[in-house]
Coordinates of C-alpha atoms and ligand atoms in Angstrom, one line a residue:
X1 CA 151.7 41.2 102.3
X2 CA 150.8 37.8 103.1
X3 CA 149.4 34.5 101.2
X4 CA 145.8 34.2 101.0
X5 CA 144.5 30.8 99.8
X6 CA 140.9 30.4 98.1
X7 CA 139.2 29.7 101.7
X8 CA 136.6 27.2 99.7
X9 CA 139.7 24.7 98.6
X10 CA 141.4 25.5 102.0
X11 CA 137.9 24.4 104.0
X12 CA 137.7 21.8 101.5
X13 CA 141.3 20.1 102.1
X14 CA 140.8 20.5 106.2
X15 CA 137.5 18.4 105.7
X16 CA 139.6 15.7 104.1
X17 CA 143.2 15.8 105.5
X18 CA 142.2 13.6 108.6
X19 CA 141.1 11.0 106.5
X20 CA 144.0 11.1 103.8
X21 CA 141.9 9.8 101.0
X22 CA 142.7 12.4 98.5
X23 CA 145.8 13.0 97.5
X24 CA 147.0 17.0 98.1
X25 CA 147.7 17.0 94.7
X26 CA 145.4 20.0 94.1
X27 CA 147.4 22.1 96.5
X28 CA 150.5 21.8 94.0
X29 CA 150.9 24.8 91.5
X30 CA 151.8 23.8 88.4
X31 CA 153.1 27.4 87.8
X32 CA 154.2 30.3 90.0
X33 CA 154.8 33.8 88.8
X34 CA 156.9 35.7 90.8
X35 CA 159.3 39.0 90.9
X36 CA 156.0 40.7 89.5
X37 CA 154.9 44.0 89.9
X38 CA 151.2 42.3 90.7
X39 CA 148.3 44.9 90.4
X40 CA 145.0 42.6 91.6
X41 CA 142.4 44.8 91.4
X42 CA 141.4 42.8 94.8
X43 CA 141.0 45.3 97.7
X44 CA 141.8 42.7 100.3
X45 CA 145.2 42.4 98.8
X46 CA 145.9 45.5 95.8
X47 CA 149.4 44.7 95.5
X48 CA 151.8 41.3 95.2
X49 CA 154.4 40.2 93.4
X50 CA 153.8 36.6 92.6
X51 CA 150.5 33.8 91.8
X52 CA 150.6 30.1 92.5
X53 CA 148.2 28.8 89.3
X54 CA 146.6 25.3 89.7
X55 CA 143.8 23.9 86.9
X56 CA 143.6 27.0 85.7
X57 CA 143.2 28.9 88.6
X58 CA 144.7 31.3 90.9
X59 CA 145.8 29.1 93.8
X60 CA 147.9 31.8 95.7
X61 CA 148.7 35.5 95.6
X62 CA 151.4 37.3 97.3
X63 CA 155.3 37.7 98.2
X64 CA 157.7 36.1 96.4
X65 CA 158.6 34.1 100.0
X66 CA 154.7 33.3 100.6
X67 CA 154.5 31.8 96.8
X68 CA 157.2 30.1 96.1
X69 CA 157.7 27.9 99.0
X70 CA 154.3 26.2 97.6
X71 CA 156.5 25.4 94.4
X72 CA 157.2 21.5 94.1
X73 CA 160.4 19.6 92.1
X74 CA 157.3 19.5 88.9
X75 CA 156.4 23.3 89.3
X76 CA 157.4 25.6 86.5
X77 CA 159.0 29.2 88.1
X78 CA 159.3 31.8 85.6
X79 CA 160.4 35.1 87.3
X80 CA 158.8 38.1 85.6
X81 CA 161.6 40.4 87.0
X82 CA 159.9 43.2 87.7
X83 CA 157.2 43.3 85.0
X84 CA 153.6 44.8 85.1
X85 CA 150.7 41.8 85.8
X86 CA 147.5 43.2 85.3
X87 CA 143.6 41.2 85.4
X88 CA 143.1 39.6 81.6
X89 CA 140.4 42.9 80.5
X90 CA 137.4 42.4 79.3
X91 CA 135.6 43.8 76.2
X92 CA 132.1 43.7 77.7
X93 CA 130.2 45.0 74.2
X94 CA 132.6 44.3 71.1
X95 CA 131.6 42.3 67.9
X96 CA 134.1 39.4 67.2
X97 CA 132.0 37.0 65.2
X98 CA 131.0 39.5 63.1
X99 CA 134.0 41.5 62.9
X100 CA 135.7 38.1 62.3
X101 CA 133.4 37.3 59.8
X102 CA 134.3 40.5 58.1
X103 CA 138.2 39.7 58.4
X104 CA 137.8 36.3 56.1
X105 CA 135.2 37.6 54.2
X106 CA 135.0 41.2 53.0
X107 CA 137.5 43.7 52.1
X108 CA 138.8 45.5 55.0
X109 CA 137.9 49.4 53.7
X110 CA 140.2 50.9 56.7
X111 CA 142.2 52.9 53.8
X112 CA 143.5 56.4 54.3
X113 CA 141.6 57.6 51.3
X114 CA 138.8 57.0 49.3
X115 CA 141.0 56.4 46.1
X116 CA 142.7 53.5 48.2
X117 CA 138.6 52.1 48.9
X118 CA 138.0 52.2 45.4
X119 CA 141.3 50.3 44.2
X120 CA 140.4 47.3 46.7
X121 CA 137.0 47.3 45.9
X122 CA 137.6 47.2 42.5
X123 CA 140.4 44.1 42.8
X124 CA 137.5 41.9 44.8
X125 CA 135.1 42.9 42.1
X126 CA 137.8 41.1 39.4
X127 CA 137.2 38.3 41.4
X128 CA 133.8 38.3 42.1
X129 CA 131.2 36.3 39.7
X130 CA 128.9 38.3 38.1
X131 CA 125.6 38.8 40.3
X132 CA 127.5 38.5 43.6
X133 CA 127.8 41.2 46.0
X134 CA 131.1 43.1 47.1
X135 CA 131.4 44.0 50.8
X136 CA 133.3 46.1 52.6
X137 CA 133.7 46.8 56.6
X138 CA 135.3 48.9 58.3
X139 CA 134.9 52.2 56.1
X140 CA 134.8 55.4 58.2
X141 CA 133.3 58.6 56.6
X142 CA 135.5 61.0 58.9
X143 CA 138.9 59.9 58.3
X144 CA 139.5 59.8 54.8
X145 CA 142.3 62.1 53.2
X146 CA 139.5 63.6 51.3
X147 CA 137.8 64.9 53.4
X148 CA 134.3 64.0 52.2
X149 CA 131.7 61.2 52.7
X150 CA 132.5 57.8 50.6
X151 CA 129.5 58.3 47.4
X152 CA 127.5 56.7 45.5
X153 CA 129.3 57.5 42.4
X154 CA 132.6 56.8 44.0
X155 CA 131.4 53.2 43.9
X156 CA 129.9 52.9 40.7
X157 CA 133.6 54.1 39.8
X158 CA 134.7 50.9 41.5
X159 CA 132.5 48.4 40.7
X160 CA 130.3 49.0 38.2
X161 CA 128.2 45.8 37.5
X162 CA 128.5 44.1 40.9
X163 CA 126.3 45.1 43.7
X164 CA 128.6 47.0 46.1
X165 CA 128.1 47.4 50.3
X166 CA 130.4 48.9 52.7
X167 CA 129.8 49.0 56.2
X168 CA 130.8 52.0 58.4
X169 CA 133.0 50.4 61.2
X170 CA 130.4 51.6 63.3
X171 CA 127.9 49.3 62.0
X172 CA 124.4 51.5 61.6
X173 CA 124.9 52.9 58.1
X174 CA 126.4 51.0 54.7
X175 CA 127.2 53.3 51.2
X176 CA 125.9 51.1 48.7
X177 CA 126.2 51.7 44.8
X178 CA 123.7 51.9 42.1
X179 CA 123.4 48.0 41.3
X180 CA 122.4 47.6 44.9
X181 CA 120.1 49.9 44.7
X182 CA 118.6 48.7 41.6
X183 CA 118.2 44.9 43.0
X184 CA 116.6 46.2 46.0
X185 CA 114.5 48.7 43.9
X186 CA 115.6 51.7 46.1
X187 CA 115.4 54.9 44.3
X188 CA 114.7 58.5 45.1
X189 CA 110.8 58.0 45.4
X190 CA 111.7 55.1 48.3
X191 CA 110.0 56.8 51.4
X192 CA 112.5 56.6 54.2
X193 CA 111.3 53.7 56.5
X194 CA 110.8 54.7 60.4
X195 CA 113.3 54.5 62.2
X196 CA 115.7 55.2 59.0
X197 CA 117.3 57.1 56.6
X198 CA 118.2 57.2 53.0
X199 CA 120.8 60.3 52.7
X200 CA 119.7 62.5 49.4
X201 CA 121.6 65.1 47.8
X202 CA 119.9 68.7 48.5
X203 CA 120.3 69.9 45.6
X204 CA 118.8 67.3 43.1
X205 CA 117.3 65.0 45.6
X206 CA 119.3 61.7 44.4
X207 CA 120.3 59.0 46.4
X208 CA 124.0 59.8 47.8
X209 CA 124.4 56.2 48.7
X210 CA 124.3 56.4 52.6
X211 CA 121.7 54.0 54.1
X212 CA 121.0 54.7 57.6
X213 CA 119.8 52.2 60.7
X214 CA 116.5 50.5 59.5
X215 CA 117.0 51.8 55.9
X216 CA 119.6 49.1 55.4
X217 CA 117.0 46.6 55.8
X218 CA 115.4 47.4 52.5
X219 CA 118.5 45.9 50.8
X220 CA 120.1 43.3 53.5
X221 CA 116.8 41.6 52.0
X222 CA 118.5 40.8 49.1
X223 CA 121.9 39.5 50.4
X224 CA 121.9 36.1 50.6
X225 CA 124.1 34.6 53.8
X226 CA 126.9 33.1 51.9
X227 CA 129.2 32.6 54.9
X228 CA 130.0 29.4 55.4
X229 CA 130.5 27.4 58.6
X230 CA 134.2 27.0 57.8
X231 CA 134.3 31.0 57.5
X232 CA 132.6 31.6 60.5
X233 CA 135.3 29.4 62.4
X234 CA 138.4 30.8 60.7
X235 CA 136.8 34.2 61.4
X236 CA 136.8 33.6 65.4
X237 CA 140.1 32.0 65.2
X238 CA 141.3 35.6 63.8
X239 CA 139.9 37.8 66.2
X240 CA 140.7 35.7 69.2
X241 CA 144.1 36.0 68.5
X242 CA 143.7 39.5 67.6
X243 CA 142.3 40.4 70.8
X244 CA 144.7 38.0 73.0
X245 CA 147.7 39.9 71.8
X246 CA 145.9 42.6 72.7
X247 CA 145.5 41.6 76.2
X248 CA 141.6 40.7 76.5
X249 CA 140.7 37.7 78.0
X250 CA 137.0 37.9 78.0
X251 CA 134.5 39.8 75.7
X252 CA 130.3 40.2 75.3
X253 CA 129.8 39.5 71.7
X254 CA 127.0 41.8 71.5
X255 CA 124.7 40.5 68.6
X256 CA 124.2 36.9 68.2
X257 CA 122.6 34.3 66.4
X258 CA 122.5 30.2 66.0
X259 CA 125.6 30.7 63.5
X260 CA 127.6 32.9 65.8
X261 CA 127.5 30.1 69.1
X262 CA 128.3 27.5 66.6
X263 CA 131.5 29.2 65.2
X264 CA 132.8 29.7 69.1
X265 CA 132.1 26.3 70.0
X266 CA 133.8 25.1 66.6
X267 CA 136.6 27.0 67.1
X268 CA 137.1 26.3 71.1
X269 CA 136.9 22.8 69.9
X270 CA 139.6 23.6 67.3
X271 CA 141.6 24.6 70.3
X272 CA 141.7 28.4 68.5
X273 CA 139.3 30.3 70.4
X274 CA 141.7 32.8 73.0
X275 CA 138.9 34.6 74.8
X276 CA 135.9 33.9 77.0
X277 CA 132.8 35.1 75.2
X278 CA 129.1 36.3 77.1
X279 CA 127.0 35.5 73.8
X280 CA 124.5 38.8 73.5
X281 CA 121.6 36.9 71.7
X282 CA 119.7 39.2 69.0
X283 CA 116.3 39.9 69.8
X284 CA 115.2 38.5 66.9
X285 CA 116.7 34.6 68.3
X286 CA 114.9 35.2 71.4
X287 CA 112.1 32.6 70.6
X288 CA 113.7 29.9 69.2
X289 CA 116.3 30.2 72.1
X290 CA 113.3 30.4 75.1
X291 CA 112.0 27.1 73.0
X292 CA 115.0 25.1 73.8
X293 CA 115.1 26.2 77.2
X294 CA 117.9 28.5 76.7
X295 CA 118.9 31.3 79.0
X296 CA 121.1 33.6 80.0
X297 CA 124.2 31.6 81.6
X298 CA 123.6 28.5 80.1
X299 CA 126.9 27.7 79.4
X300 CA 130.5 27.7 80.8
X301 CA 133.4 29.4 81.9
X302 CA 134.2 30.0 78.1
X303 CA 131.6 30.5 76.1
X304 CA 128.4 31.4 77.2
X305 CA 124.8 32.7 76.6
X306 CA 124.6 36.4 78.0
X307 CA 121.7 39.0 77.9
X308 CA 119.2 39.1 75.1
X309 CA 120.3 42.7 72.9
X310 CA 117.8 44.8 71.8
X311 CA 118.1 48.6 70.1
X312 CA 116.6 51.9 71.0
X313 CA 118.6 53.9 68.6
X314 CA 121.5 55.0 65.8
X315 CA 125.1 55.2 66.4
X316 CA 127.2 57.9 68.0
X317 CA 130.2 57.6 65.5
X318 CA 127.6 57.7 62.6
X319 CA 125.5 60.7 64.2
X320 CA 122.1 58.7 63.8
X321 CA 121.9 58.4 68.0
X322 CA 119.2 59.9 69.3
X323 CA 119.2 63.4 71.1
X324 CA 117.4 65.3 73.1
X325 CA 118.8 68.5 71.2
X326 CA 120.0 68.9 67.9
X327 CA 123.4 67.9 66.4
X328 CA 125.5 70.8 66.3
X329 CA 125.3 72.9 63.3
X330 CA 121.7 71.6 62.5
X331 CA 118.7 72.9 63.6
X332 CA 116.4 70.1 63.5
X333 CA 118.2 66.4 63.3
X334 CA 118.1 64.8 66.6
X335 CA 119.0 61.2 65.4
X336 CA 116.7 58.2 64.8
X337 CA 114.9 55.9 67.6
X338 CA 114.5 52.5 65.7
X339 CA 111.7 51.2 67.8
X340 CA 108.7 52.5 69.9
X341 CA 108.5 52.8 73.5
X342 CA 105.5 49.6 73.6
X343 CA 107.8 47.7 71.0
X344 CA 110.4 47.9 73.4
X345 CA 108.2 47.0 76.4
X346 CA 106.7 44.0 74.6
X347 CA 110.0 42.5 73.2
X348 CA 111.6 43.1 76.9
X349 CA 108.9 41.8 78.3
X350 CA 109.5 38.5 76.9
X351 CA 112.8 38.0 77.5
X352 CA 112.7 39.3 81.5
X353 CA 109.5 36.7 81.8
X354 CA 111.5 33.5 80.7
X355 CA 114.4 34.7 83.0
X356 CA 116.9 36.5 80.3
X357 CA 119.3 39.4 81.1
X358 CA 118.4 42.3 78.8
X359 CA 120.7 44.4 77.4
X360 CA 119.4 47.7 75.2
X361 CA 121.6 49.7 72.2
X362 CA 120.7 53.2 74.1
X363 CA 123.1 55.6 73.2
X364 CA 121.3 59.4 73.0
X365 CA 119.4 61.0 76.2
X366 CA 116.1 60.1 74.5
X367 CA 116.8 56.6 74.1
X368 CA 118.2 56.1 77.2
X369 CA 115.3 57.9 79.0
X370 CA 113.0 55.3 76.8
X371 CA 115.1 51.9 77.7
X372 CA 114.9 53.1 81.5
X373 CA 111.4 53.5 81.5
X374 CA 110.7 50.2 80.3
X375 CA 113.3 48.7 82.5
X376 CA 111.6 50.4 85.8
X377 CA 108.3 49.1 84.6
X378 CA 109.5 45.6 84.3
X379 CA 110.6 45.3 87.8
X380 CA 107.4 47.1 88.6
X381 CA 105.5 44.3 87.6
X382 CA 107.2 41.3 88.3
X383 CA 109.9 42.4 90.0
X384 CA 113.5 40.5 89.7
X385 CA 116.1 40.2 92.6
X386 CA 119.4 40.9 90.5
X387 CA 118.5 41.7 87.2
X388 CA 121.4 44.0 85.8
X389 CA 119.7 45.4 83.0
X390 CA 122.6 46.5 81.0
X391 CA 122.5 49.8 78.6
X392 CA 124.4 49.4 75.8
X393 CA 126.5 52.5 75.1
X394 CA 124.8 54.6 77.4
X395 CA 126.2 57.7 75.7
X396 CA 124.4 60.9 76.6
X397 CA 123.4 61.0 80.6
X398 CA 122.4 63.5 82.7
X399 CA 121.8 64.4 86.3
X400 CA 118.7 62.7 86.5
X401 CA 119.5 59.3 84.3
X402 CA 122.4 58.5 86.3
X403 CA 119.9 59.0 89.6
X404 CA 117.3 56.1 87.6
X405 CA 120.3 54.0 86.3
X406 CA 121.5 54.0 90.0
X407 CA 118.4 52.9 91.6
X408 CA 117.5 50.5 89.3
X409 CA 121.2 48.7 89.1
X410 CA 121.1 49.0 85.9
X411 CA 125.0 48.4 83.7
X412 CA 126.3 51.2 81.4
X413 CA 128.9 49.8 78.7
X414 CA 130.4 53.7 77.0
X415 CA 132.8 54.0 74.3
X416 CA 135.9 53.4 76.3
X417 CA 138.0 54.7 73.4
X418 CA 135.8 56.9 71.3
X419 CA 137.4 61.1 72.9
X420 CA 140.7 59.4 71.5
X421 CA 140.1 57.9 68.6
X422 CA 137.2 59.6 67.4
X423 CA 137.9 63.3 68.4
X424 CA 137.5 64.1 64.8
X425 CA 133.7 63.8 65.4
X426 CA 133.4 65.2 68.8
X427 CA 132.5 68.5 67.3
X428 CA 128.9 67.1 65.8
X429 CA 128.2 66.8 69.5
X430 CA 130.4 69.7 71.1
X431 CA 132.3 70.5 74.1
X432 CA 129.3 71.5 76.2
X433 CA 127.4 68.0 75.2
X434 CA 131.0 66.1 75.7
X435 CA 130.3 66.9 79.3
X436 CA 128.1 64.3 79.6
X437 CA 129.3 61.7 76.9
X438 CA 131.1 58.9 77.9
X439 CA 129.8 59.7 81.7
X440 CA 132.4 57.7 83.4
X441 CA 133.3 59.9 85.8
X442 CA 129.4 60.8 86.8
X443 CA 129.0 56.4 86.6
X444 CA 131.3 56.0 89.6
X445 CA 130.9 58.8 91.4
X446 CA 127.0 57.8 91.5
X447 CA 128.4 54.0 92.3
X448 CA 127.5 52.7 89.4
X449 CA 129.6 49.6 88.1
X450 CA 130.0 50.9 84.1
X451 CA 132.3 48.5 82.1
X452 CA 134.9 49.2 79.4
X453 CA 133.6 48.3 75.7
X454 CA 135.3 49.4 72.1
X455 CA 132.0 47.8 70.1
X456 CA 134.5 46.9 67.9
X457 CA 134.6 47.5 65.2
X458 CA 133.1 50.4 66.1
X459 CA 136.4 51.2 67.5
X460 CA 139.8 49.4 67.8
X461 CA 140.0 47.3 71.0
X462 CA 143.1 47.6 72.7
X463 CA 142.9 47.9 76.1
X464 CA 145.6 50.4 76.5
X465 CA 143.8 53.2 74.2
X466 CA 141.1 52.6 76.4
X467 CA 143.4 53.7 79.6
X468 CA 144.4 56.5 77.8
X469 CA 141.1 57.5 76.3
X470 CA 139.3 57.3 79.8
X471 CA 142.3 58.9 82.0
X472 CA 142.8 61.9 79.7
X473 CA 139.8 62.6 77.9
X474 CA 141.8 63.6 74.9
X475 CA 141.9 63.1 70.8
X476 CA 144.8 62.1 68.9
X477 CA 145.3 65.8 68.0
X478 CA 145.3 66.8 71.8
X479 CA 141.9 68.3 72.3
X480 CA 140.3 67.7 75.3
X481 CA 137.0 66.9 75.3
X482 CA 134.8 66.4 78.6
X483 CA 137.6 67.2 81.4
X484 CA 135.2 66.3 83.8
X485 CA 134.7 62.7 82.9
X486 CA 137.9 61.7 83.3
X487 CA 138.9 58.8 85.8
X488 CA 142.0 57.3 87.9
X489 CA 144.0 54.8 85.9
X490 CA 143.5 52.5 88.7
X491 CA 139.7 53.3 88.0
X492 CA 139.9 52.9 84.8
X493 CA 141.7 49.6 85.0
X494 CA 139.4 48.1 87.7
X495 CA 136.2 49.1 85.4
X496 CA 138.0 46.9 82.3
X497 CA 138.4 44.3 84.4
X498 CA 136.1 43.3 87.3
X499 CA 133.7 45.8 86.6
X500 CA 133.1 43.4 82.8
X501 CA 133.1 40.1 85.3
X502 CA 130.0 42.1 87.4
X503 CA 128.3 42.6 84.2
X504 CA 128.4 39.0 83.4
X505 CA 127.4 37.8 86.9
X506 CA 130.7 36.0 87.0
X507 CA 132.3 38.4 89.4
X508 CA 133.2 35.4 92.1
X509 CA 135.4 33.8 89.0
X510 CA 137.0 36.3 87.2
X511 CA 138.2 40.1 86.9
X512 CA 140.9 39.9 89.7
X513 CA 143.7 38.3 90.5
X514 CA 142.8 36.8 93.8
X515 CA 142.8 32.9 94.8
X516 CA 140.4 30.5 93.3
X517 CA 139.4 32.6 90.0
X518 CA 140.3 31.8 86.6
X519 CA 144.3 32.3 86.4
X520 CA 143.4 35.3 83.0
X521 CA 146.4 37.7 83.4
X522 CA 148.1 40.1 80.9
X523 CA 151.8 41.1 81.5
X524 CA 152.9 44.5 80.4
X525 CA 156.4 45.9 79.3
X526 CA 155.9 49.4 81.2
X527 CA 153.5 50.0 84.4
X528 CA 150.1 51.7 83.5
X529 CA 149.7 53.1 87.1
X530 CA 153.2 54.9 87.0
X531 CA 153.3 55.5 83.1
X532 CA 152.5 59.7 81.6
X533 CA 148.8 59.2 80.7
X534 CA 149.5 61.1 77.5
X535 CA 151.6 57.7 76.6
X536 CA 149.3 55.0 78.0
X537 CA 148.3 53.4 74.1
X538 CA 152.4 52.6 73.5
X539 CA 152.5 50.4 76.5
X540 CA 153.2 47.0 75.3
X541 CA 151.6 43.9 76.1
X542 CA 153.9 41.7 76.8
X543 CA 151.6 38.0 77.2
X544 CA 148.5 37.0 78.1
X545 CA 147.6 33.9 79.8
X546 CA 144.4 32.3 79.8
X547 CA 142.9 29.6 82.2
X548 CA 146.5 28.9 83.4
X549 CA 148.0 29.0 79.8
X550 CA 149.6 31.5 77.6
X551 CA 147.4 32.8 75.1
X552 CA 149.6 35.0 73.6
X553 CA 153.3 35.5 73.9
X554 CA 155.4 38.1 72.2
Ligands
ZN1 ZN1 127.5 47.1 69.4

């Protein structure tokens, strides 16, 4: 093992040493972590025992002897007693700002039964002034004790007088009560809009309460945004604390607007932002952003403008993704496309020509095919030399899609924990189709750089769950789905760290424990590389470091 210094810094010091003008303080580490089992995710030095940290970056990485001798009287030294250290995790596609706000202003419906959800909503309604909405979040239709979906009448019983909306944790379907439909003027005669669907009782044709994808727009028009700037800042504070506790140091927020950018900046200024965030901007805001001279990359190591976010289809956890073959058990239900190819092209073109990276939500093979055609056309017409087009989720693939993803250098951000966490939904897709879903093995074998992503709230953000799901392809009940897509634990760690940095053009500044990179790392209670894969999820996160400071200590 040998020590490596940041070469640019060393060259810099070499060039000034003869003059002795600058004090050499920047070479002096503030902190050294030693006696650690470090997996660096840096191929030039995969393993190390110690790191020296200065000014928020790794100054040196190597053996205890090599690194400890850099210490001065002022250097703090921390003996990690053999604990495992990995680079901080990067959740490349999640929704921290909105899920943090949910924590502040909505009823958490991640509850074990419809009865429990009703009780929680009833309590909130009692405190809500007449005429105002009651909102629920993180509902999951397949996880309740009753074994059925929440219905309009369940909601009417709990919230008879206020309009109520309970969003599925996947974010594409919402369940409404009768007061909400009345307020929006939606009834059984309302036709399904393009890209959307109101579920109806097959016997009576009455609305069941569930609205999918574009159908929600008819109700959202009647939901005034009552969240305050303070609520949003508080949301960022809460979610970043929870994510730091799980070992996350970077996120891609996959759907931001100006109010979210403000919330991140407010939280940062208050010292409450505990991750680095790459803000994918919803397409609706693109014109304003372009007019203000903004584009992908503006910002700094903590808050940065990311890609322009577009949508092609629906959701996997809510079964609205657009598939080429019908959902299992149906002959004619294929899911929903939410934009035509021409719409997608026009929107993407505007972003592409203005110098934006593009991230398009595309789950089903039909949506991925359509999105790739748009990307291919853009590169034919106005080539960028490093566009790093993103395929958000990119769930269901085939060989020809993989070849095209590779050819254009696109980046998939597949759901990392779905096999483990959403196992009870996998029968909607079937064992055969699962061989080509969340297809990490196929991507890595093709030389593509997929990321780790929770899509939180769609699935939990704990990176240890992502590792277990990708390595075992086994759900919580022991069912295996698509064993052919298993990857090794070393691969899964790289996907969750360095690949996330690549997806945001930041692979030279973070994602591995390398000299010169940002000092983001996690200290674990056990070594995932030696752990039984079926217990990875139980490995405790003991500390998380963000830019040389502990963002979480157990
Ligand atoms: Zn998302």
